Amino acid sequence: MTAKVIADDAEALAVAAALADEFRAGASARDAERRLPREELERLSASGLLAVTVPAEHGGADVRAQTLAEIFRLLASADASLAQIPQNHFVYVNVIRRQGSSAQREFFFAQVLEGRRFGNAQSEAGTRHVQDIRTRLAPGPQGSYRLTGVKHYCTGALFADWIPVLARAEDDNLHVAYVPREAEGVTVVDDWDGMGQRTTASGTVRLDGVVVPADRVVPHHLTFRGPQLHGAVAQLLHAAIDAGIAAAALAEAAEFVRTKSRPWFESGVDTAAEDPLLIQRFGELALQVRASEALLGAAGRAVDAAGGEPTDASAAEASLAVAAAKAHTSVTAVLVADALFEVSGTRSALNSLNLHRHWRDARTHTLHDPARWKLQHLGRHVLSGTLPPRHGLL
């Protein structure tokens, strides 16, 4: 595969905006038909956007976190499922950056610059909680490993060139094994049937004694032994997706009211867009969307300010800023996607229009991790100065 190499933040944003316009046109049909976006992902890979966080010394644009968040917000405003697919790609590029050896960075960054995609095999079902990881890396022949386990919610795996697998070694420490999608013993099952995010193919990955060379394994547990931005970056992208869904729902509601809705007879106006009660409601919704986008921008700046060598204080500030953005965008996405029907009227509920895809996407994506725990950590910091934990989900 040959991919464009993007030079800087400005070019990255311009490419993302152009792709968003392109992807928006078919988003509703892809959702309604559950038509997986294979061609769109090829366009995304070829555009160079998937390599924009590769460090400059390896030939990448090394864009700011704030820029990366805006890229995701733009893509999600066009197609929330499509935007969700590369989220883990960037998370696991970041793992290579922080914990990979020099040889691993050289190899995998070259792969990313060529347009190769990372998926994910991280979460497991039926365990005590989300961090109860039971997939194992056992010693194999000649210093290699054998990887065994079953993973769920594996967004991106079906479309990936490499599947990063979160597993525990003999010492019970967490590692990430980067496994070729077509490796012997890897089975990717397209069994995702969520009501929203329908075309993410977030299904199951089975790993049956997969042989993994030692130089394809990264010691992920080291990430959390000091101040880190791993969780903040991952959550920032989730917040950006929610902000994009909210913006899309608001724009679609406004277009529907301008062109299709009838005014309520008591309003005394000729068009629904002139109804003062609807104008008031749109103002309230716009305020929430603007607040979410402002918090998202502030969170991106906090991550950027913490830089490559975060301190306890700067990492905490980044995590808390991202927590605030994620808590707000989670509420806003569901609120605005629901209000779309309130302001648009009965016709908007027609299944053939598929306007409910925004609510389904928002309701599904915001279940990723509970916003109530973001509020807990924000409150604890305000009241007692407690720094947020280093568990990678904040």
PDB file of C-alpha atoms in Angstrom, residues 27-221:
ATOM      1  CA  ALA A  27     -23.175   7.301   6.073  1.00  0.00           C
ATOM      2  CA  SER A  28     -26.930   6.803   6.519  1.00  0.00           C
ATOM      3  CA  ALA A  29     -27.126   4.101   3.847  1.00  0.00           C
ATOM      4  CA  ARG A  30     -24.121   2.253   5.250  1.00  0.00           C
ATOM      5  CA  ASP A  31     -25.760   2.247   8.673  1.00  0.00           C
ATOM      6  CA  ALA A  32     -29.187   1.201   7.428  1.00  0.00           C
ATOM      7  CA  GLU A  33     -27.776  -1.646   5.342  1.00  0.00           C
ATOM      8  CA  ARG A  34     -24.982  -2.489   7.799  1.00  0.00           C
ATOM      9  CA  ARG A  35     -22.591  -2.144   4.895  1.00  0.00           C
ATOM     10  CA  LEU A  36     -19.051  -2.213   6.273  1.00  0.00           C
ATOM     11  CA  PRO A  37     -16.914   0.761   5.156  1.00  0.00           C
ATOM     12  CA  ARG A  38     -14.060  -1.126   3.527  1.00  0.00           C
ATOM     13  CA  GLU A  39     -13.613   1.299   0.628  1.00  0.00           C
ATOM     14  CA  GLU A  40     -13.814   4.292   2.976  1.00  0.00           C
ATOM     15  CA  LEU A  41     -11.143   2.801   5.222  1.00  0.00           C
ATOM     16  CA  GLU A  42      -8.896   2.323   2.229  1.00  0.00           C
ATOM     17  CA  ARG A  43      -9.388   5.997   1.430  1.00  0.00           C
ATOM     18  CA  LEU A  44      -8.585   6.871   5.039  1.00  0.00           C
ATOM     19  CA  SER A  45      -5.388   4.822   4.959  1.00  0.00           C
ATOM     20  CA  ALA A  46      -4.276   6.241   1.620  1.00  0.00           C
ATOM     21  CA  SER A  47      -4.920   9.802   2.825  1.00  0.00           C
ATOM     22  CA  GLY A  48      -2.098   9.578   5.370  1.00  0.00           C
ATOM     23  CA  LEU A  49      -4.313  10.484   8.327  1.00  0.00           C
ATOM     24  CA  LEU A  50      -3.560   7.221  10.123  1.00  0.00           C
ATOM     25  CA  ALA A  51       0.116   8.206  10.358  1.00  0.00           C
ATOM     26  CA  VAL A  52      -0.212  11.747  11.672  1.00  0.00           C
ATOM     27  CA  THR A  53       1.023  10.849  15.182  1.00  0.00           C
ATOM     28  CA  VAL A  54       4.200   9.150  13.966  1.00  0.00           C
ATOM     29  CA  PRO A  55       7.139  11.085  15.494  1.00  0.00           C
ATOM     30  CA  ALA A  56       8.927  13.560  13.253  1.00  0.00           C
ATOM     31  CA  GLU A  57      12.228  11.699  13.567  1.00  0.00           C
ATOM     32  CA  HIS A  58      10.527   8.725  11.906  1.00  0.00           C
ATOM     33  CA  GLY A  59       9.023  10.816   9.109  1.00  0.00           C
ATOM     34  CA  GLY A  60       5.599  11.614  10.557  1.00  0.00           C
ATOM     35  CA  ALA A  61       3.751  14.884  11.146  1.00  0.00           C
ATOM     36  CA  ASP A  62       3.607  14.286  14.936  1.00  0.00           C
ATOM     37  CA  VAL A  63       0.460  16.411  15.199  1.00  0.00           C
ATOM     38  CA  ARG A  64      -0.771  17.910  18.452  1.00  0.00           C
ATOM     39  CA  ALA A  65      -3.324  16.040  20.556  1.00  0.00           C
ATOM     40  CA  GLN A  66      -5.718  18.936  20.018  1.00  0.00           C
ATOM     41  CA  THR A  67      -5.398  18.421  16.256  1.00  0.00           C
ATOM     42  CA  LEU A  68      -5.949  14.671  16.559  1.00  0.00           C
ATOM     43  CA  ALA A  69      -9.108  15.274  18.590  1.00  0.00           C
ATOM     44  CA  GLU A  70     -10.427  17.657  15.943  1.00  0.00           C
ATOM     45  CA  ILE A  71      -9.703  15.080  13.229  1.00  0.00           C
ATOM     46  CA  PHE A  72     -11.862  12.585  15.097  1.00  0.00           C
ATOM     47  CA  ARG A  73     -14.597  15.138  15.750  1.00  0.00           C
ATOM     48  CA  LEU A  74     -14.751  15.954  12.037  1.00  0.00           C
ATOM     49  CA  LEU A  75     -14.870  12.300  10.986  1.00  0.00           C
ATOM     50  CA  ALA A  76     -17.518  11.465  13.611  1.00  0.00           C
ATOM     51  CA  SER A  77     -19.683  14.354  12.477  1.00  0.00           C
ATOM     52  CA  ALA A  78     -19.831  12.544   9.133  1.00  0.00           C
ATOM     53  CA  ASP A  79     -19.969   8.888  10.230  1.00  0.00           C
ATOM     54  CA  ALA A  80     -19.606   7.914  13.891  1.00  0.00           C
ATOM     55  CA  SER A  81     -18.959   4.254  13.106  1.00  0.00           C
ATOM     56  CA  LEU A  82     -16.214   5.048  10.634  1.00  0.00           C
ATOM     57  CA  ALA A  83     -14.578   7.436  13.118  1.00  0.00           C
ATOM     58  CA  GLN A  84     -14.638   4.778  15.839  1.00  0.00           C
ATOM     59  CA  ILE A  85     -12.704   2.208  13.812  1.00  0.00           C
ATOM     60  CA  PRO A  86      -9.255   3.932  13.916  1.00  0.00           C
ATOM     61  CA  GLN A  87      -9.511   5.043  17.568  1.00  0.00           C
ATOM     62  CA  ASN A  88      -7.591   2.010  18.797  1.00  0.00           C
ATOM     63  CA  HIS A  89      -5.159   2.371  15.913  1.00  0.00           C
ATOM     64  CA  PHE A  90      -3.889   5.614  17.416  1.00  0.00           C
ATOM     65  CA  VAL A  91      -3.914   4.190  20.940  1.00  0.00           C
ATOM     66  CA  TYR A  92      -1.604   1.374  19.907  1.00  0.00           C
ATOM     67  CA  VAL A  93       0.622   3.585  17.789  1.00  0.00           C
ATOM     68  CA  ASN A  94       1.057   5.501  21.046  1.00  0.00           C
ATOM     69  CA  VAL A  95       1.977   2.293  22.900  1.00  0.00           C
ATOM     70  CA  ILE A  96       4.799   1.703  20.413  1.00  0.00           C
ATOM     71  CA  ARG A  97       5.947   5.285  20.859  1.00  0.00           C
ATOM     72  CA  ARG A  98       6.083   5.065  24.649  1.00  0.00           C
ATOM     73  CA  GLN A  99       7.228   1.509  25.326  1.00  0.00           C
ATOM     74  CA  GLY A 100       8.545   0.087  22.061  1.00  0.00           C
ATOM     75  CA  SER A 101      12.227  -0.540  21.534  1.00  0.00           C
ATOM     76  CA  SER A 102      14.089   1.500  18.919  1.00  0.00           C
ATOM     77  CA  ALA A 103      13.831  -1.437  16.498  1.00  0.00           C
ATOM     78  CA  GLN A 104      10.117  -1.828  17.162  1.00  0.00           C
ATOM     79  CA  ARG A 105       9.518   1.883  16.620  1.00  0.00           C
ATOM     80  CA  GLU A 106      11.463   1.841  13.377  1.00  0.00           C
ATOM     81  CA  PHE A 107       9.565  -1.185  12.041  1.00  0.00           C
ATOM     82  CA  PHE A 108       6.031  -0.289  13.102  1.00  0.00           C
ATOM     83  CA  PHE A 109       6.212   3.423  12.318  1.00  0.00           C
ATOM     84  CA  ALA A 110       7.301   2.499   8.798  1.00  0.00           C
ATOM     85  CA  GLN A 111       4.281   0.206   8.579  1.00  0.00           C
ATOM     86  CA  VAL A 112       1.949   2.997   9.709  1.00  0.00           C
ATOM     87  CA  LEU A 113       3.451   5.490   7.251  1.00  0.00           C
ATOM     88  CA  GLU A 114       2.750   2.979   4.470  1.00  0.00           C
ATOM     89  CA  GLY A 115      -0.933   2.993   5.459  1.00  0.00           C
ATOM     90  CA  ARG A 116      -1.062  -0.209   7.516  1.00  0.00           C
ATOM     91  CA  ARG A 117      -3.864  -0.316  10.102  1.00  0.00           C
ATOM     92  CA  PHE A 118      -3.851  -1.470  13.726  1.00  0.00           C
ATOM     93  CA  GLY A 119      -7.029  -3.005  15.118  1.00  0.00           C
ATOM     94  CA  ASN A 120      -7.491  -4.091  18.712  1.00  0.00           C
ATOM     95  CA  ALA A 121      -8.083  -7.165  20.810  1.00  0.00           C
ATOM     96  CA  GLN A 122      -8.327  -5.748  24.277  1.00  0.00           C
ATOM     97  CA  SER A 123     -11.604  -6.307  26.157  1.00  0.00           C
ATOM     98  CA  GLU A 124     -12.899  -9.653  27.347  1.00  0.00           C
ATOM     99  CA  ALA A 125     -16.429 -10.738  28.220  1.00  0.00           C
ATOM    100  CA  GLY A 126     -17.523 -12.652  31.310  1.00  0.00           C
ATOM    101  CA  THR A 127     -14.647 -11.513  33.525  1.00  0.00           C
ATOM    102  CA  ARG A 128     -14.983  -9.706  36.866  1.00  0.00           C
ATOM    103  CA  HIS A 129     -14.390  -6.271  35.350  1.00  0.00           C
ATOM    104  CA  VAL A 130     -12.853  -4.572  32.345  1.00  0.00           C
ATOM    105  CA  GLN A 131      -9.283  -4.853  33.629  1.00  0.00           C
ATOM    106  CA  ASP A 132      -9.531  -8.554  34.435  1.00  0.00           C
ATOM    107  CA  ILE A 133      -7.480  -9.727  31.442  1.00  0.00           C
ATOM    108  CA  ARG A 134      -7.135 -13.502  31.115  1.00  0.00           C
ATOM    109  CA  THR A 135      -5.567 -13.878  27.677  1.00  0.00           C
ATOM    110  CA  ARG A 136      -2.086 -15.347  28.211  1.00  0.00           C
ATOM    111  CA  LEU A 137       1.347 -14.991  26.656  1.00  0.00           C
ATOM    112  CA  ALA A 138       3.098 -18.256  27.407  1.00  0.00           C
ATOM    113  CA  PRO A 139       6.764 -19.009  26.594  1.00  0.00           C
ATOM    114  CA  GLY A 140       7.197 -20.587  23.173  1.00  0.00           C
ATOM    115  CA  PRO A 141      10.079 -22.030  21.165  1.00  0.00           C
ATOM    116  CA  GLN A 142      13.294 -20.058  20.613  1.00  0.00           C
ATOM    117  CA  GLY A 143      12.305 -17.121  22.795  1.00  0.00           C
ATOM    118  CA  SER A 144       8.904 -16.630  21.183  1.00  0.00           C
ATOM    119  CA  TYR A 145       5.489 -16.650  22.842  1.00  0.00           C
ATOM    120  CA  ARG A 146       2.209 -18.462  22.349  1.00  0.00           C
ATOM    121  CA  LEU A 147      -0.900 -16.344  22.653  1.00  0.00           C
ATOM    122  CA  THR A 148      -4.198 -17.854  23.766  1.00  0.00           C
ATOM    123  CA  GLY A 149      -7.516 -16.213  24.614  1.00  0.00           C
ATOM    124  CA  VAL A 150     -10.819 -14.793  23.392  1.00  0.00           C
ATOM    125  CA  LYS A 151     -11.442 -11.068  22.967  1.00  0.00           C
ATOM    126  CA  HIS A 152     -14.645  -9.104  22.468  1.00  0.00           C
ATOM    127  CA  TYR A 153     -15.545  -5.577  21.268  1.00  0.00           C
ATOM    128  CA  CYS A 154     -12.567  -5.775  18.911  1.00  0.00           C
ATOM    129  CA  THR A 155     -13.196  -2.617  16.903  1.00  0.00           C
ATOM    130  CA  GLY A 156     -10.981  -2.424  13.858  1.00  0.00           C
ATOM    131  CA  ALA A 157      -9.721  -6.002  13.997  1.00  0.00           C
ATOM    132  CA  LEU A 158     -11.694  -7.142  10.956  1.00  0.00           C
ATOM    133  CA  PHE A 159     -10.106  -4.385   8.845  1.00  0.00           C
ATOM    134  CA  ALA A 160      -6.620  -4.505  10.373  1.00  0.00           C
ATOM    135  CA  ASP A 161      -3.205  -5.427   9.069  1.00  0.00           C
ATOM    136  CA  TRP A 162      -1.990  -5.841  12.657  1.00  0.00           C
ATOM    137  CA  ILE A 163      -4.056  -6.740  15.725  1.00  0.00           C
ATOM    138  CA  PRO A 164      -2.553  -5.506  19.009  1.00  0.00           C
ATOM    139  CA  VAL A 165      -3.570  -8.002  21.702  1.00  0.00           C
ATOM    140  CA  LEU A 166      -3.593  -7.132  25.410  1.00  0.00           C
ATOM    141  CA  ALA A 167      -2.390 -10.163  27.379  1.00  0.00           C
ATOM    142  CA  ARG A 168      -0.684 -11.200  30.600  1.00  0.00           C
ATOM    143  CA  ALA A 169       2.702 -12.902  30.647  1.00  0.00           C
ATOM    144  CA  GLU A 170       3.853 -15.514  33.157  1.00  0.00           C
ATOM    145  CA  ASP A 171       4.638 -12.787  35.688  1.00  0.00           C
ATOM    146  CA  ASP A 172       1.040 -11.519  35.307  1.00  0.00           C
ATOM    147  CA  ASN A 173       2.204  -8.192  33.874  1.00  0.00           C
ATOM    148  CA  LEU A 174       0.324  -6.701  30.935  1.00  0.00           C
ATOM    149  CA  HIS A 175       1.920  -6.781  27.511  1.00  0.00           C
ATOM    150  CA  VAL A 176       0.734  -5.928  24.017  1.00  0.00           C
ATOM    151  CA  ALA A 177       1.438  -8.493  21.313  1.00  0.00           C
ATOM    152  CA  TYR A 178       1.255  -7.155  17.737  1.00  0.00           C
ATOM    153  CA  VAL A 179      -0.118 -10.010  15.646  1.00  0.00           C
ATOM    154  CA  PRO A 180      -0.638 -10.067  11.858  1.00  0.00           C
ATOM    155  CA  ARG A 181      -4.329 -10.234  11.011  1.00  0.00           C
ATOM    156  CA  GLU A 182      -3.748 -13.337   8.881  1.00  0.00           C
ATOM    157  CA  ALA A 183      -1.512 -15.175  11.389  1.00  0.00           C
ATOM    158  CA  GLU A 184      -2.187 -18.860  11.959  1.00  0.00           C
ATOM    159  CA  GLY A 185      -4.457 -19.337  14.963  1.00  0.00           C
ATOM    160  CA  VAL A 186      -6.153 -15.917  14.645  1.00  0.00           C
ATOM    161  CA  THR A 187      -9.882 -15.929  13.937  1.00  0.00           C
ATOM    162  CA  VAL A 188     -11.804 -12.675  13.574  1.00  0.00           C
ATOM    163  CA  VAL A 189     -15.568 -13.090  13.791  1.00  0.00           C
ATOM    164  CA  ASP A 190     -17.913 -10.384  12.512  1.00  0.00           C
ATOM    165  CA  ASP A 191     -20.588 -10.970  15.176  1.00  0.00           C
ATOM    166  CA  TRP A 192     -21.170  -7.402  16.411  1.00  0.00           C
ATOM    167  CA  ASP A 193     -24.912  -6.710  16.503  1.00  0.00           C
ATOM    168  CA  GLY A 194     -25.103  -3.487  18.505  1.00  0.00           C
ATOM    169  CA  MET A 195     -28.056  -1.202  17.915  1.00  0.00           C
ATOM    170  CA  GLY A 196     -25.605   1.630  17.221  1.00  0.00           C
ATOM    171  CA  GLN A 197     -22.108   1.898  15.765  1.00  0.00           C
ATOM    172  CA  ARG A 198     -23.441  -0.730  13.402  1.00  0.00           C
ATOM    173  CA  THR A 199     -20.606  -0.711  10.884  1.00  0.00           C
ATOM    174  CA  THR A 200     -17.632  -0.837  13.266  1.00  0.00           C
ATOM    175  CA  ALA A 201     -17.551  -4.659  13.096  1.00  0.00           C
ATOM    176  CA  SER A 202     -16.612  -4.675  16.799  1.00  0.00           C
ATOM    177  CA  GLY A 203     -16.805  -8.432  17.040  1.00  0.00           C
ATOM    178  CA  THR A 204     -14.788 -11.311  18.474  1.00  0.00           C
ATOM    179  CA  VAL A 205     -11.139 -12.309  18.078  1.00  0.00           C
ATOM    180  CA  ARG A 206     -10.076 -15.842  18.998  1.00  0.00           C
ATOM    181  CA  LEU A 207      -6.415 -16.614  19.563  1.00  0.00           C
ATOM    182  CA  ASP A 208      -5.490 -20.286  19.565  1.00  0.00           C
ATOM    183  CA  GLY A 209      -1.813 -20.795  20.368  1.00  0.00           C
ATOM    184  CA  VAL A 210      -0.715 -17.974  18.076  1.00  0.00           C
ATOM    185  CA  VAL A 211       3.078 -17.847  17.774  1.00  0.00           C
ATOM    186  CA  VAL A 212       4.397 -14.340  18.486  1.00  0.00           C
ATOM    187  CA  PRO A 213       8.091 -13.452  18.064  1.00  0.00           C
ATOM    188  CA  ALA A 214       9.627 -11.680  21.049  1.00  0.00           C
ATOM    189  CA  ASP A 215      10.256  -8.532  19.012  1.00  0.00           C
ATOM    190  CA  ARG A 216       6.503  -8.137  18.435  1.00  0.00           C
ATOM    191  CA  VAL A 217       5.727  -7.876  22.174  1.00  0.00           C
ATOM    192  CA  VAL A 218       5.730  -4.568  24.085  1.00  0.00           C
ATOM    193  CA  PRO A 219       5.769  -4.305  27.929  1.00  0.00           C
ATOM    194  CA  HIS A 220       2.603  -2.267  28.396  1.00  0.00           C
ATOM    195  CA  HIS A 221       2.652  -2.489  32.213  1.00  0.00           C
TER     196      HIS A 221
END
